[in-house]
C-alpha positions as a printed Julia matrix, in Angstrom:
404×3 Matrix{Float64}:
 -20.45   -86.49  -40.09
 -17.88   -84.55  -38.5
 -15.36   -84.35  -40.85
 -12.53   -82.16  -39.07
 -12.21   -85.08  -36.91
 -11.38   -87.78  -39.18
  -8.83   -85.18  -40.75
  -7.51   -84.74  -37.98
  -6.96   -88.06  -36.36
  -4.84   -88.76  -39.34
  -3.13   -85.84  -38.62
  -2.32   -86.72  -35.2
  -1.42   -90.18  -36.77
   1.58   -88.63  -38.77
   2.75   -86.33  -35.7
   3.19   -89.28  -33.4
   4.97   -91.05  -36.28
   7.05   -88.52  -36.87
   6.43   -87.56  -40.14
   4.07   -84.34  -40.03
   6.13   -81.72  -42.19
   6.28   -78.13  -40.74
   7.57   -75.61  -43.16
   9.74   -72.75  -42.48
   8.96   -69.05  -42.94
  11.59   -67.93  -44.99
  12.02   -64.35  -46.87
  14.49   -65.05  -49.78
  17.21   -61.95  -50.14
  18.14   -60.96  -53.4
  21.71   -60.64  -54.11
  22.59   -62.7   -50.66
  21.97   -66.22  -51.19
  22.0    -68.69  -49.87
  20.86   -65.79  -46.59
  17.29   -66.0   -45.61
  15.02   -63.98  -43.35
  13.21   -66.38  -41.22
  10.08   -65.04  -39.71
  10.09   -68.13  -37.6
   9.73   -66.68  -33.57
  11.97   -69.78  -32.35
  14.77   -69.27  -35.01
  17.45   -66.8   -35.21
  16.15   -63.58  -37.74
  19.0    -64.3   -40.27
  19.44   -68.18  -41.59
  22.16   -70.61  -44.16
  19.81   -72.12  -46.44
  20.95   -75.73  -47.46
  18.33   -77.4   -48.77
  17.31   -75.21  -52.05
  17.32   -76.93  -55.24
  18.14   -73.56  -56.62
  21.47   -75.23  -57.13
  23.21   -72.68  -58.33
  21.56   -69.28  -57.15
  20.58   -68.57  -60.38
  17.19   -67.22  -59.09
  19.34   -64.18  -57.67
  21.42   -63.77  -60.84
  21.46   -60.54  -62.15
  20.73   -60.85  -65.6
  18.31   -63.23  -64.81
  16.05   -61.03  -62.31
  16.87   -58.01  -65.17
  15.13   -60.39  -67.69
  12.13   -60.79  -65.6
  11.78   -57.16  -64.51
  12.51   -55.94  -68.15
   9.71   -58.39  -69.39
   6.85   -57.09  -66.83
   7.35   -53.72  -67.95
   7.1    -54.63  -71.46
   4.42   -58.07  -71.26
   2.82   -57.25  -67.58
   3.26   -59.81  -64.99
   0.53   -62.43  -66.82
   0.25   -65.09  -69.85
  -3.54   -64.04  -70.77
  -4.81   -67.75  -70.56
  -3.99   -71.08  -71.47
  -1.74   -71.23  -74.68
  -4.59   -72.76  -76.6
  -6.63   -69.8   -75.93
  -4.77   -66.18  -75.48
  -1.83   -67.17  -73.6
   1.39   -68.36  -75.85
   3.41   -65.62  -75.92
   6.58   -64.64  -78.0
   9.29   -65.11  -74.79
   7.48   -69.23  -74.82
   8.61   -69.48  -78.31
  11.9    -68.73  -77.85
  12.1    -70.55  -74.79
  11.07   -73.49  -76.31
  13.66   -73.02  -78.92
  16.08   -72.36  -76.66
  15.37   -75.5   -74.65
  15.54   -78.06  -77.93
  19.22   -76.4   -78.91
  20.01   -77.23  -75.25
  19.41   -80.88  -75.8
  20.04   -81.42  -79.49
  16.3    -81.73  -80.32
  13.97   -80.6   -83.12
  11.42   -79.22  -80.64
  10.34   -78.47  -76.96
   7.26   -77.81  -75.0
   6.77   -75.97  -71.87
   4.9    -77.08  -68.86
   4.0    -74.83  -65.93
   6.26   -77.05  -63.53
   8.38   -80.36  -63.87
   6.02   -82.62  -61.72
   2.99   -81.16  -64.72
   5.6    -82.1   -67.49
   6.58   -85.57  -66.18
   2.85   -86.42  -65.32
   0.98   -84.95  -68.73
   3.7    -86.69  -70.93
   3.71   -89.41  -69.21
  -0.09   -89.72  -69.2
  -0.18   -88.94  -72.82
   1.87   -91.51  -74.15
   0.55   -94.32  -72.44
  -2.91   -93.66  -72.88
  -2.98   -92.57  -77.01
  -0.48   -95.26  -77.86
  -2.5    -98.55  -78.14
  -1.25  -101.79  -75.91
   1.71   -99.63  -74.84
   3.09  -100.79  -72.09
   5.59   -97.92  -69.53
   8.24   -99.57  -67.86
   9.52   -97.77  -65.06
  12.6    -98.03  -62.87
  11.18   -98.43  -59.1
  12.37   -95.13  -57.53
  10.9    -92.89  -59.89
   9.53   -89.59  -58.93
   5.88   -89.02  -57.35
   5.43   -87.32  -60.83
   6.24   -90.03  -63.18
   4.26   -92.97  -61.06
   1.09   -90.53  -61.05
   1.79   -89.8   -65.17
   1.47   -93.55  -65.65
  -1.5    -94.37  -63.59
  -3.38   -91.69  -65.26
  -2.76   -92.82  -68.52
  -4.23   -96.42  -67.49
  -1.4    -98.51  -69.42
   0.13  -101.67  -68.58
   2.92  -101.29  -66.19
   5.85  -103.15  -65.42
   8.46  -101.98  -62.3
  12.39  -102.6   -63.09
  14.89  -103.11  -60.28
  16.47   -99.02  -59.68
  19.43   -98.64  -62.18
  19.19  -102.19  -63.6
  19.74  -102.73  -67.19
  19.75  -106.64  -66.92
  16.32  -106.53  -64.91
  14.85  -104.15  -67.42
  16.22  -106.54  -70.41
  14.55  -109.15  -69.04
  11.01  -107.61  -68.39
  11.48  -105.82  -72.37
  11.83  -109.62  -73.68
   8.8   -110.72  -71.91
   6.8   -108.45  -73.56
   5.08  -108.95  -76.8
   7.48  -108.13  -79.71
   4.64  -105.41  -81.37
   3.45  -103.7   -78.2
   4.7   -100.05  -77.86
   7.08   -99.8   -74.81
   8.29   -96.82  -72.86
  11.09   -97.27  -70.98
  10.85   -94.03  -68.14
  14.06   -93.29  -65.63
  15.7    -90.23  -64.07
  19.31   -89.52  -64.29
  20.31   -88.35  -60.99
  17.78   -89.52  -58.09
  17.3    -86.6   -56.08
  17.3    -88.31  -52.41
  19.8    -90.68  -52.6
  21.65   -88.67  -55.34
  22.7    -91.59  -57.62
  22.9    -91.31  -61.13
  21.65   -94.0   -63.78
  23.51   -96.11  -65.9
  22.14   -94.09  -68.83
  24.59   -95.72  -71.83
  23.51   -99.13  -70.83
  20.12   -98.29  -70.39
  19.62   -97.16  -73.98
  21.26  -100.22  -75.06
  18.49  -102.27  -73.81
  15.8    -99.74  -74.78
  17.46  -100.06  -78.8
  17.89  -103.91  -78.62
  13.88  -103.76  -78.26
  12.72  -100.96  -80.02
  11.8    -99.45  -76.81
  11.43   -95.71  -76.79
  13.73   -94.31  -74.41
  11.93   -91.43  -71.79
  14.35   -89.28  -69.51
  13.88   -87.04  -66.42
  16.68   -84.89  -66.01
  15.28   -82.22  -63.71
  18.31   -82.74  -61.19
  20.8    -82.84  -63.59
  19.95   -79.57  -66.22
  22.13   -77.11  -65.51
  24.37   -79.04  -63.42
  26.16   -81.41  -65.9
  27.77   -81.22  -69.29
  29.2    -78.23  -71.19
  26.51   -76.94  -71.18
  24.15   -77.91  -68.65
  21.99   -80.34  -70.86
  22.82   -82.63  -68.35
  24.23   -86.15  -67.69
  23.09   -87.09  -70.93
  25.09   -84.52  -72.47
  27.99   -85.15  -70.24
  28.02   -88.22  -71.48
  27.48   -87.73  -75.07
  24.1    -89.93  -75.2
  21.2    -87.02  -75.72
  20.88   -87.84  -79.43
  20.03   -91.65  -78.07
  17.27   -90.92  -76.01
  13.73   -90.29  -77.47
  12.14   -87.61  -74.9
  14.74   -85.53  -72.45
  11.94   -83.62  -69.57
  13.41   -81.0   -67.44
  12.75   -78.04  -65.02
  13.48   -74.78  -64.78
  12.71   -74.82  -61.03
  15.55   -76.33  -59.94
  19.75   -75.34  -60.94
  17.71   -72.52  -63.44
  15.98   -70.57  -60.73
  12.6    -69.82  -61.85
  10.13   -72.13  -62.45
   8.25   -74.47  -64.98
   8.56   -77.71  -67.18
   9.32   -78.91  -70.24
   9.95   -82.07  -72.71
  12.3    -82.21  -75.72
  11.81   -84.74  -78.67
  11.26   -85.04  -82.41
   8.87   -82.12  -84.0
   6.27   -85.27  -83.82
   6.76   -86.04  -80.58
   6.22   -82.45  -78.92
   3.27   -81.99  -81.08
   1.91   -84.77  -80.46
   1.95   -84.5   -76.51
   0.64   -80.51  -77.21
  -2.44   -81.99  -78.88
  -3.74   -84.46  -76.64
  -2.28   -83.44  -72.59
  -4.96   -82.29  -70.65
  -2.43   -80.86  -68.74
  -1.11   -78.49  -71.43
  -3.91   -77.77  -73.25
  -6.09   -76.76  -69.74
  -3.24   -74.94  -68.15
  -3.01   -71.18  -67.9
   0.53   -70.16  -69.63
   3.77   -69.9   -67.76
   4.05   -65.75  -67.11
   6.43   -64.03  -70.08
   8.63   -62.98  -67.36
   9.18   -65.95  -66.23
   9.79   -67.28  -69.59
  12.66   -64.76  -70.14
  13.8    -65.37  -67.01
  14.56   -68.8   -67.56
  16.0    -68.52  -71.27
  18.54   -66.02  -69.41
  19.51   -68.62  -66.99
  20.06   -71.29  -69.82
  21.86   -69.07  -72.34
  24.2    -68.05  -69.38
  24.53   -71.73  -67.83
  25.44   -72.77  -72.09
  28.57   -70.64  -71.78
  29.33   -70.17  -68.21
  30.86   -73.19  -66.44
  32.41   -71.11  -63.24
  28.87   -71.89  -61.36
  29.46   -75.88  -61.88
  32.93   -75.8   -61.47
  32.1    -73.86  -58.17
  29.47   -75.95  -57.16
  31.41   -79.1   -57.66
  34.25   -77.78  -55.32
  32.02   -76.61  -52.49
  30.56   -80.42  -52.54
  33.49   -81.92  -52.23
  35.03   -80.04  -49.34
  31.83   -80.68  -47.4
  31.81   -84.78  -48.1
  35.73   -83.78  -47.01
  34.6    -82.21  -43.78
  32.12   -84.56  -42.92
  34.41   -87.5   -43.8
  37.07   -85.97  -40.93
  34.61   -85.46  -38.68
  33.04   -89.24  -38.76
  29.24   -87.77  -39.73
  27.52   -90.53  -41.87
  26.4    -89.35  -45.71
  25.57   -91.42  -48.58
  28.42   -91.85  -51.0
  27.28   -90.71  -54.85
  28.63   -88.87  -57.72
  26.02   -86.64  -57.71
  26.15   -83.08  -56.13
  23.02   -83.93  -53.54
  24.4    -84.92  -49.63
  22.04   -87.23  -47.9
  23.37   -87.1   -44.27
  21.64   -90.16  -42.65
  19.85   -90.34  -39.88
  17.65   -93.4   -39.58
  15.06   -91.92  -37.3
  12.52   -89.46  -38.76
  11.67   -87.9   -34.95
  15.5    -87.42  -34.67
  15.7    -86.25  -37.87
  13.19   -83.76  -37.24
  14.47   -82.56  -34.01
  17.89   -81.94  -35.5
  16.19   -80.03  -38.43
  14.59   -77.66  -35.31
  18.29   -77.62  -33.42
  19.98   -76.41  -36.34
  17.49   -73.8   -37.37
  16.97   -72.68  -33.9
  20.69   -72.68  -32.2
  22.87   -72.44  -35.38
  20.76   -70.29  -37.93
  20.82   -73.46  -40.79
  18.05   -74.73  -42.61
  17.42   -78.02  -43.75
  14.48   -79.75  -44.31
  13.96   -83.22  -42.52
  13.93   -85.7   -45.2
  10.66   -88.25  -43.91
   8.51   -91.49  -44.99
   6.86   -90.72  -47.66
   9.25   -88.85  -49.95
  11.73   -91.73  -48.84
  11.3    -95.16  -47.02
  10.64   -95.37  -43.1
  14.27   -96.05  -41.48
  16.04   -93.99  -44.11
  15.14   -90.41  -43.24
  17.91   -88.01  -44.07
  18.95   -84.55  -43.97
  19.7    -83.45  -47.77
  22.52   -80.91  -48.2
  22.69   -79.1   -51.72
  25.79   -76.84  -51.41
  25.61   -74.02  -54.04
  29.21   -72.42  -55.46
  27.67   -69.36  -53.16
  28.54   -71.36  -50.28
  31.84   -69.94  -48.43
  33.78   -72.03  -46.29
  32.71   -70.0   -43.12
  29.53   -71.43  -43.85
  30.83   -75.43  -44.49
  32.69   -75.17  -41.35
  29.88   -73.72  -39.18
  27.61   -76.42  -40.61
  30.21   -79.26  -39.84
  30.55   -77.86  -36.37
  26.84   -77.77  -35.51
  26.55   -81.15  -36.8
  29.3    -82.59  -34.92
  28.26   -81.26  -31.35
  24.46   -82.25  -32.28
  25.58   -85.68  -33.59
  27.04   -86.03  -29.33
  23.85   -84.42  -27.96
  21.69   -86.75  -29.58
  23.45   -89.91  -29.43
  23.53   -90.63  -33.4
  26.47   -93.1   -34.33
  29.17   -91.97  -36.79
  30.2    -92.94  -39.87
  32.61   -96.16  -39.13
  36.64   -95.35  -40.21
């Protein structure tokens, strides 16, 4: 059997759709973000990134690079094994202190990314808890809908940000089965944020346990970037808080936060902790840097928060079409993934900008997007040269604009 072939009819499938993802050659610059080299021989050598989840260039951060360096030198560059066998190190431990002060919680555990976290836990829970049953709001992440079909447990889909929907599926369960109720806070392509207060209100009327993914919001929102819950003053509510350290941190890795039960529990029994080599020591420090800075330093967020806002601004004046959140992600529509992928090559390839086309699957067909993340490091040169390109590509390609 020739197997090539049927790979790559499938692969020709998804090119005439549209929806075949080509990735960028980029060179990250330390000290210059958001500036990337781009070994790309159709783009200019020297490119805006707007599409990084490294929300707040803390992967360039000084101290934060000097943690990681320091830590090599002193560790080497890695963990030794799994952390059942050689590989939990000291810089783990106090990471995973560091991460349950950040969220008001006896205990944390580190994963080696947020998609491992949300799936292990996840898989966990509902497969060691008898009759449990996850209930989980219908735009979760890849991560979290994978979790719960591992773990084999009943299922039941709420209506996205619906407490009265997810009341009335709790009721209809029986009264003694274990329930897991499993949301994000912000939604990372349409950039909505979840009704978290009234949320937990259905999840205590039941005796639900409450299960949070935060990875868009940590570092972002409250104080001190524990995120919306924290902004909010609802972490001690809410049974498990997951996060990354991938994302507005700058390294990379996952982790949960619970009860000293809880974390313990989900260490003893996740195939995808106990299997996994360790997350480096250097990248360890690297991230408890980042968080201990982000606890007492709110000039990034307040930053951050102002460079969003004059973009929506700009785009508002200039009639370009974006999705309307509170969130600091900028879904500009477009409707079309093979126009949304040739403007993703036009504005690379004219205008030095990267941003990733947004495609079917990571959102529905006839809702593909380009997703702006504007970081405090941002200038205003670079908003306006942004709304410019988009504005004479918006004529070129005959997209509507955003109605007055």
């Amino acid at each position: 059997m020739d197997f090539d072939a049927l790979f790559q009819t499938q692969l020709d499938a998804l090119k005439e759709e549209g929806n075949y993802r080509i990735f960028a050659e980029l060179e990250r610059q330390s000290g210059a973000f958001p500036r990337a080299k781009c070994h790309d021989d159709d783009a200019p050598d020297q490119v805006t990134v707007w599409c990084s989840n490294d929300y707040l260039g803390m992967g360039q951060h000084p101290s934060v690079t000097k943690a990681m360096k320091d830590t090599i030198d002193e560790c080497g560059a890695g963990a030794g094994g799994t952390r059942n066998i050689s590989g939990t190190n000291h810089a783990h431990k106090l990471l995973e202190e560091e991460l349950a002060d950040l969220h008001g919680k006896e205990s944390a555990l580190l994963f080696t990314s947020g998609y491992v976290s949300n799936w292990a836990a996840l898989s966990t829970l509902g497969s060691r808890l008898p009759d449990a049953v996850i209930l989980s709001d219908e735009l979760n992440h890849a991560s979290m809908i994978e979790g719960i079909r591992h773990s084999r447990a009943s299922k039941v889909i709420w209506k996205h940000n619906d407490p009265e929907d997810l009341d009335r599926k709790l009721a209809a369960l029986p009264a003694n089965a274990p329930k897991i109720v499993a949301f994000e806070s912000v939604y990372s392509m349409d950039g909505d944020i979840a009704p978290i207060a009234e949320i937990l209100d259905v999840c205590e009327k039941h005796g639900a346990m409450s299960y949070i993914d935060e990875v868009h919001a940590v570092g972002m929102y409250g104080p001190r970037g524990g995120g919306v819950a924290e902004e909010l003053g609802l972490m001690d509510r809410i049974t498990l808080i997951e996060g990354t350290l991938g994302k507005a941190y700058g390294v990379v890795g996952g982790y949960v936060t619970g009860s000293a039960a809880l974390c313990d529990f989900i260490r003893s029994f996740a195939s995808g902790f106990i299997f996994t080599t360790a997350l480096p020591p250097a990248v360890a420090a690297a991230a408890r840097t980042s968080i201990r800075h982000l606890k007492q330093s709110d000039q990034e967020r307040i930053q951050q928060r102002e460079r969003v806002a004059y973009l929506r601004k700009r785009l508002d004046q200039e009639g370009i079409p974006h999705m309307d959140n509170p969130s600091h992600i900028i879904p500009v529509m477009i409707k079309d993934p093979v126009k949304c992928r040739m403007l993703s090559d036009y504005l690379m390839q004219q205008y030095g900008i990267y941003v990733q086309p947004i495609n079917y699957p990571t959102v529905p067909k006839g809702t593909e997007r380009l997703r702006f993340t504007p970081s405090p490091l941002h200038s205003t040169e670079d908003i306006e040269h942004l709304v410019s390109a988009l504005k004479d590509l918006w004529k070129q390609c005959a997209i509507a604009h955003a109605v007055a």
